[in-house]
JSON list of C-alpha atoms in Angstrom, two decimals:
[
{"chain": "C", "resi": 27, "resn": "UNK", "atom": "CA", "xyz": [112.93, 99.63, 90.66]},
{"chain": "C", "resi": 28, "resn": "UNK", "atom": "CA", "xyz": [109.19, 98.97, 90.43]},
{"chain": "C", "resi": 29, "resn": "UNK", "atom": "CA", "xyz": [107.68, 95.51, 90.27]},
{"chain": "C", "resi": 30, "resn": "UNK", "atom": "CA", "xyz": [104.70, 94.77, 88.08]},
{"chain": "C", "resi": 31, "resn": "UNK", "atom": "CA", "xyz": [101.58, 96.02, 89.82]},
{"chain": "C", "resi": 32, "resn": "UNK", "atom": "CA", "xyz": [103.48, 97.92, 92.50]},
{"chain": "C", "resi": 33, "resn": "UNK", "atom": "CA", "xyz": [101.81, 101.08, 93.80]},
{"chain": "C", "resi": 34, "resn": "UNK", "atom": "CA", "xyz": [102.60, 103.69, 96.43]},
{"chain": "C", "resi": 35, "resn": "UNK", "atom": "CA", "xyz": [99.96, 105.35, 98.63]},
{"chain": "C", "resi": 36, "resn": "UNK", "atom": "CA", "xyz": [100.07, 107.92, 101.45]},
{"chain": "C", "resi": 37, "resn": "UNK", "atom": "CA", "xyz": [101.87, 109.36, 103.32]},
{"chain": "C", "resi": 38, "resn": "UNK", "atom": "CA", "xyz": [99.62, 110.66, 106.09]},
{"chain": "C", "resi": 39, "resn": "UNK", "atom": "CA", "xyz": [100.50, 113.25, 108.68]},
{"chain": "C", "resi": 40, "resn": "UNK", "atom": "CA", "xyz": [102.31, 116.54, 108.41]},
{"chain": "C", "resi": 41, "resn": "UNK", "atom": "CA", "xyz": [105.15, 117.86, 106.30]},
{"chain": "C", "resi": 42, "resn": "UNK", "atom": "CA", "xyz": [107.76, 117.95, 109.08]},
{"chain": "C", "resi": 43, "resn": "UNK", "atom": "CA", "xyz": [110.69, 115.60, 109.47]},
{"chain": "C", "resi": 44, "resn": "UNK", "atom": "CA", "xyz": [112.56, 113.78, 106.74]},
{"chain": "C", "resi": 45, "resn": "UNK", "atom": "CA", "xyz": [111.41, 111.36, 104.07]},
{"chain": "C", "resi": 46, "resn": "UNK", "atom": "CA", "xyz": [112.01, 107.68, 104.79]},
{"chain": "C", "resi": 47, "resn": "UNK", "atom": "CA", "xyz": [111.17, 104.39, 103.09]},
{"chain": "C", "resi": 48, "resn": "UNK", "atom": "CA", "xyz": [111.61, 100.69, 103.68]},
{"chain": "C", "resi": 49, "resn": "UNK", "atom": "CA", "xyz": [110.95, 97.86, 101.25]},
{"chain": "C", "resi": 50, "resn": "UNK", "atom": "CA", "xyz": [111.44, 94.25, 102.30]},
{"chain": "C", "resi": 51, "resn": "UNK", "atom": "CA", "xyz": [113.37, 92.04, 99.88]},
{"chain": "C", "resi": 52, "resn": "UNK", "atom": "CA", "xyz": [110.93, 89.15, 100.37]},
{"chain": "C", "resi": 53, "resn": "UNK", "atom": "CA", "xyz": [108.31, 90.06, 102.97]},
{"chain": "C", "resi": 54, "resn": "UNK", "atom": "CA", "xyz": [107.83, 91.81, 106.31]},
{"chain": "C", "resi": 55, "resn": "UNK", "atom": "CA", "xyz": [108.57, 89.56, 109.30]},
{"chain": "C", "resi": 56, "resn": "UNK", "atom": "CA", "xyz": [108.40, 92.02, 112.22]},
{"chain": "C", "resi": 57, "resn": "UNK", "atom": "CA", "xyz": [107.26, 95.58, 112.95]},
{"chain": "C", "resi": 58, "resn": "UNK", "atom": "CA", "xyz": [108.40, 97.45, 116.07]},
{"chain": "C", "resi": 59, "resn": "UNK", "atom": "CA", "xyz": [106.35, 100.49, 117.09]},
{"chain": "C", "resi": 60, "resn": "UNK", "atom": "CA", "xyz": [107.25, 103.04, 119.79]},
{"chain": "C", "resi": 61, "resn": "UNK", "atom": "CA", "xyz": [104.23, 105.08, 120.82]},
{"chain": "C", "resi": 62, "resn": "UNK", "atom": "CA", "xyz": [102.41, 107.08, 123.47]},
{"chain": "C", "resi": 63, "resn": "UNK", "atom": "CA", "xyz": [100.01, 109.86, 122.50]},
{"chain": "C", "resi": 64, "resn": "UNK", "atom": "CA", "xyz": [101.25, 109.53, 118.91]},
{"chain": "C", "resi": 65, "resn": "UNK", "atom": "CA", "xyz": [103.40, 107.15, 116.88]},
{"chain": "C", "resi": 66, "resn": "UNK", "atom": "CA", "xyz": [106.94, 108.10, 117.85]},
{"chain": "C", "resi": 67, "resn": "UNK", "atom": "CA", "xyz": [108.97, 105.63, 115.79]},
{"chain": "C", "resi": 68, "resn": "UNK", "atom": "CA", "xyz": [108.72, 102.51, 113.68]},
{"chain": "C", "resi": 69, "resn": "UNK", "atom": "CA", "xyz": [111.21, 99.86, 112.61]},
{"chain": "C", "resi": 70, "resn": "UNK", "atom": "CA", "xyz": [110.93, 96.80, 110.33]},
{"chain": "C", "resi": 71, "resn": "UNK", "atom": "CA", "xyz": [112.54, 93.39, 109.93]},
{"chain": "C", "resi": 72, "resn": "UNK", "atom": "CA", "xyz": [112.36, 91.64, 106.60]},
{"chain": "C", "resi": 73, "resn": "UNK", "atom": "CA", "xyz": [112.09, 87.89, 106.02]},
{"chain": "C", "resi": 74, "resn": "UNK", "atom": "CA", "xyz": [115.32, 85.93, 105.47]},
{"chain": "C", "resi": 75, "resn": "UNK", "atom": "CA", "xyz": [115.15, 83.37, 102.69]},
{"chain": "C", "resi": 76, "resn": "UNK", "atom": "CA", "xyz": [117.15, 80.83, 104.69]},
{"chain": "C", "resi": 77, "resn": "UNK", "atom": "CA", "xyz": [118.88, 80.52, 108.04]},
{"chain": "C", "resi": 78, "resn": "UNK", "atom": "CA", "xyz": [122.23, 81.58, 106.54]},
{"chain": "C", "resi": 79, "resn": "UNK", "atom": "CA", "xyz": [120.79, 84.87, 105.24]},
{"chain": "C", "resi": 80, "resn": "UNK", "atom": "CA", "xyz": [121.13, 87.93, 107.44]},
{"chain": "C", "resi": 81, "resn": "UNK", "atom": "CA", "xyz": [117.84, 89.46, 108.52]},
{"chain": "C", "resi": 82, "resn": "UNK", "atom": "CA", "xyz": [116.92, 92.63, 106.68]},
{"chain": "C", "resi": 83, "resn": "UNK", "atom": "CA", "xyz": [116.54, 95.23, 109.47]},
{"chain": "C", "resi": 84, "resn": "UNK", "atom": "CA", "xyz": [115.54, 98.81, 108.78]},
{"chain": "C", "resi": 85, "resn": "UNK", "atom": "CA", "xyz": [116.85, 101.72, 110.75]},
{"chain": "C", "resi": 86, "resn": "UNK", "atom": "CA", "xyz": [114.51, 103.24, 113.32]},
{"chain": "C", "resi": 87, "resn": "UNK", "atom": "CA", "xyz": [112.35, 105.88, 111.66]},
{"chain": "C", "resi": 88, "resn": "UNK", "atom": "CA", "xyz": [111.26, 108.63, 114.06]},
{"chain": "C", "resi": 89, "resn": "UNK", "atom": "CA", "xyz": [112.13, 109.92, 117.49]},
{"chain": "C", "resi": 90, "resn": "UNK", "atom": "CA", "xyz": [112.77, 108.68, 121.01]},
{"chain": "C", "resi": 91, "resn": "UNK", "atom": "CA", "xyz": [109.46, 109.60, 122.65]},
{"chain": "C", "resi": 92, "resn": "UNK", "atom": "CA", "xyz": [106.61, 107.40, 123.68]},
{"chain": "C", "resi": 93, "resn": "UNK", "atom": "CA", "xyz": [106.22, 105.28, 126.75]},
{"chain": "C", "resi": 94, "resn": "UNK", "atom": "CA", "xyz": [105.49, 101.92, 125.13]},
{"chain": "C", "resi": 95, "resn": "UNK", "atom": "CA", "xyz": [107.14, 99.63, 122.60]},
{"chain": "C", "resi": 96, "resn": "UNK", "atom": "CA", "xyz": [105.19, 96.88, 120.84]},
{"chain": "C", "resi": 97, "resn": "UNK", "atom": "CA", "xyz": [106.50, 94.18, 118.50]},
{"chain": "C", "resi": 98, "resn": "UNK", "atom": "CA", "xyz": [104.38, 92.55, 115.85]},
{"chain": "C", "resi": 99, "resn": "UNK", "atom": "CA", "xyz": [105.69, 89.14, 114.76]},
{"chain": "C", "resi": 100, "resn": "UNK", "atom": "CA", "xyz": [104.30, 88.16, 111.36]},
{"chain": "C", "resi": 101, "resn": "UNK", "atom": "CA", "xyz": [104.45, 84.48, 110.36]},
{"chain": "C", "resi": 102, "resn": "UNK", "atom": "CA", "xyz": [105.67, 85.22, 106.83]},
{"chain": "C", "resi": 103, "resn": "UNK", "atom": "CA", "xyz": [105.24, 83.63, 104.27]},
{"chain": "C", "resi": 104, "resn": "UNK", "atom": "CA", "xyz": [101.94, 82.09, 105.43]},
{"chain": "C", "resi": 105, "resn": "UNK", "atom": "CA", "xyz": [100.94, 85.43, 107.01]},
{"chain": "C", "resi": 106, "resn": "UNK", "atom": "CA", "xyz": [101.54, 88.74, 105.25]},
{"chain": "C", "resi": 107, "resn": "UNK", "atom": "CA", "xyz": [100.61, 92.41, 105.57]},
{"chain": "C", "resi": 108, "resn": "UNK", "atom": "CA", "xyz": [97.56, 93.36, 103.49]},
{"chain": "C", "resi": 109, "resn": "UNK", "atom": "CA", "xyz": [96.74, 96.85, 104.75]},
{"chain": "C", "resi": 110, "resn": "UNK", "atom": "CA", "xyz": [97.14, 99.67, 107.22]},
{"chain": "C", "resi": 111, "resn": "UNK", "atom": "CA", "xyz": [94.83, 101.99, 109.15]},
{"chain": "C", "resi": 112, "resn": "UNK", "atom": "CA", "xyz": [96.01, 105.27, 110.63]},
{"chain": "C", "resi": 113, "resn": "UNK", "atom": "CA", "xyz": [94.55, 108.27, 112.37]},
{"chain": "C", "resi": 114, "resn": "UNK", "atom": "CA", "xyz": [96.25, 111.62, 112.05]},
{"chain": "C", "resi": 115, "resn": "UNK", "atom": "CA", "xyz": [95.63, 115.00, 113.55]},
{"chain": "C", "resi": 116, "resn": "UNK", "atom": "CA", "xyz": [96.71, 117.70, 115.97]},
{"chain": "C", "resi": 117, "resn": "UNK", "atom": "CA", "xyz": [98.75, 116.80, 119.03]},
{"chain": "C", "resi": 118, "resn": "UNK", "atom": "CA", "xyz": [99.66, 119.68, 121.34]},
{"chain": "C", "resi": 119, "resn": "UNK", "atom": "CA", "xyz": [101.25, 122.43, 119.24]},
{"chain": "C", "resi": 120, "resn": "UNK", "atom": "CA", "xyz": [101.88, 120.08, 116.34]},
{"chain": "C", "resi": 121, "resn": "UNK", "atom": "CA", "xyz": [99.27, 120.37, 113.59]},
{"chain": "C", "resi": 122, "resn": "UNK", "atom": "CA", "xyz": [99.33, 116.93, 111.94]},
{"chain": "C", "resi": 123, "resn": "UNK", "atom": "CA", "xyz": [100.97, 113.80, 113.31]},
{"chain": "C", "resi": 124, "resn": "UNK", "atom": "CA", "xyz": [100.11, 110.12, 112.98]},
{"chain": "C", "resi": 125, "resn": "UNK", "atom": "CA", "xyz": [98.25, 109.48, 116.24]},
{"chain": "C", "resi": 126, "resn": "UNK", "atom": "CA", "xyz": [97.57, 105.76, 115.81]},
{"chain": "C", "resi": 127, "resn": "UNK", "atom": "CA", "xyz": [98.40, 102.90, 113.50]},
{"chain": "C", "resi": 128, "resn": "UNK", "atom": "CA", "xyz": [96.96, 99.44, 112.91]},
{"chain": "C", "resi": 129, "resn": "UNK", "atom": "CA", "xyz": [98.33, 96.74, 110.61]},
{"chain": "C", "resi": 130, "resn": "UNK", "atom": "CA", "xyz": [96.11, 94.25, 108.79]},
{"chain": "C", "resi": 131, "resn": "UNK", "atom": "CA", "xyz": [97.27, 90.80, 107.65]},
{"chain": "C", "resi": 132, "resn": "UNK", "atom": "CA", "xyz": [95.57, 88.00, 105.78]},
{"chain": "C", "resi": 133, "resn": "UNK", "atom": "CA", "xyz": [94.93, 86.40, 109.21]},
{"chain": "C", "resi": 134, "resn": "UNK", "atom": "CA", "xyz": [94.25, 89.18, 111.72]},
{"chain": "C", "resi": 135, "resn": "UNK", "atom": "CA", "xyz": [94.93, 92.79, 112.65]},
{"chain": "C", "resi": 136, "resn": "UNK", "atom": "CA", "xyz": [97.49, 94.24, 115.08]},
{"chain": "C", "resi": 137, "resn": "UNK", "atom": "CA", "xyz": [96.76, 97.39, 117.02]},
{"chain": "C", "resi": 138, "resn": "UNK", "atom": "CA", "xyz": [95.76, 100.09, 117.19]},
{"chain": "C", "resi": 139, "resn": "UNK", "atom": "CA", "xyz": [98.96, 101.50, 118.64]},
{"chain": "C", "resi": 140, "resn": "UNK", "atom": "CA", "xyz": [98.87, 105.13, 119.86]},
{"chain": "C", "resi": 141, "resn": "UNK", "atom": "CA", "xyz": [95.88, 107.12, 121.13]},
{"chain": "C", "resi": 142, "resn": "UNK", "atom": "CA", "xyz": [93.85, 107.28, 117.94]},
{"chain": "C", "resi": 143, "resn": "UNK", "atom": "CA", "xyz": [92.49, 110.81, 117.89]},
{"chain": "C", "resi": 144, "resn": "UNK", "atom": "CA", "xyz": [92.12, 112.54, 114.54]},
{"chain": "C", "resi": 145, "resn": "UNK", "atom": "CA", "xyz": [91.01, 111.68, 111.04]},
{"chain": "C", "resi": 146, "resn": "UNK", "atom": "CA", "xyz": [90.99, 107.98, 110.07]},
{"chain": "C", "resi": 147, "resn": "UNK", "atom": "CA", "xyz": [92.42, 106.58, 106.83]},
{"chain": "C", "resi": 148, "resn": "UNK", "atom": "CA", "xyz": [92.49, 102.90, 105.81]},
{"chain": "C", "resi": 149, "resn": "UNK", "atom": "CA", "xyz": [94.29, 101.26, 102.91]},
{"chain": "C", "resi": 150, "resn": "UNK", "atom": "CA", "xyz": [93.80, 97.62, 101.94]},
{"chain": "C", "resi": 151, "resn": "UNK", "atom": "CA", "xyz": [95.80, 95.99, 99.14]},
{"chain": "C", "resi": 152, "resn": "UNK", "atom": "CA", "xyz": [92.78, 94.15, 97.73]},
{"chain": "C", "resi": 153, "resn": "UNK", "atom": "CA", "xyz": [94.19, 90.71, 96.89]},
{"chain": "C", "resi": 154, "resn": "UNK", "atom": "CA", "xyz": [97.75, 92.04, 97.20]},
{"chain": "C", "resi": 155, "resn": "UNK", "atom": "CA", "xyz": [100.61, 92.16, 99.68]},
{"chain": "C", "resi": 156, "resn": "UNK", "atom": "CA", "xyz": [102.16, 95.20, 101.36]},
{"chain": "C", "resi": 157, "resn": "UNK", "atom": "CA", "xyz": [105.93, 94.87, 100.97]},
{"chain": "C", "resi": 158, "resn": "UNK", "atom": "CA", "xyz": [107.09, 98.23, 102.28]},
{"chain": "C", "resi": 159, "resn": "UNK", "atom": "CA", "xyz": [106.25, 101.55, 103.87]},
{"chain": "C", "resi": 160, "resn": "UNK", "atom": "CA", "xyz": [107.26, 105.18, 103.46]},
{"chain": "C", "resi": 161, "resn": "UNK", "atom": "CA", "xyz": [106.58, 108.44, 105.19]},
{"chain": "C", "resi": 162, "resn": "UNK", "atom": "CA", "xyz": [108.14, 111.37, 107.01]},
{"chain": "C", "resi": 163, "resn": "UNK", "atom": "CA", "xyz": [109.64, 111.25, 110.48]},
{"chain": "C", "resi": 164, "resn": "UNK", "atom": "CA", "xyz": [111.51, 113.54, 112.80]},
{"chain": "C", "resi": 165, "resn": "UNK", "atom": "CA", "xyz": [112.35, 114.13, 116.40]},
{"chain": "C", "resi": 166, "resn": "UNK", "atom": "CA", "xyz": [109.98, 116.39, 118.33]},
{"chain": "C", "resi": 167, "resn": "UNK", "atom": "CA", "xyz": [111.55, 118.25, 121.23]},
{"chain": "C", "resi": 168, "resn": "UNK", "atom": "CA", "xyz": [109.16, 119.29, 123.97]},
{"chain": "C", "resi": 169, "resn": "UNK", "atom": "CA", "xyz": [110.32, 122.24, 126.14]}
]
């Protein structure tokens, strides 16, 4: 179901892995990123309307690599995601992975997470709110 004015942009990176998507029911409250040389996985928590509502957690999209986990706590509804910046490029034998990610809100920016080599792309929802994300993710096995 599309809302009035809803658009979809991206995805960036290669064609490997499986398609995934997450759309918050109300707004994005938390983003959890696992990273090292590249972005290994990402997970989201949506905003609960009231204390009795269960939080809207996504599954973890991506693999188990990386040596660092960072959590972004967003003070929704007074703070909300307005954009994203990524770099993507070659990593080892893999031709096109997301190598870094940064999230922009109406108050600040979080990141970058990852090493950041490759081609940069930035998307800003001019006057809008980012309510979800989509992409491709898989597990990379290193011999």
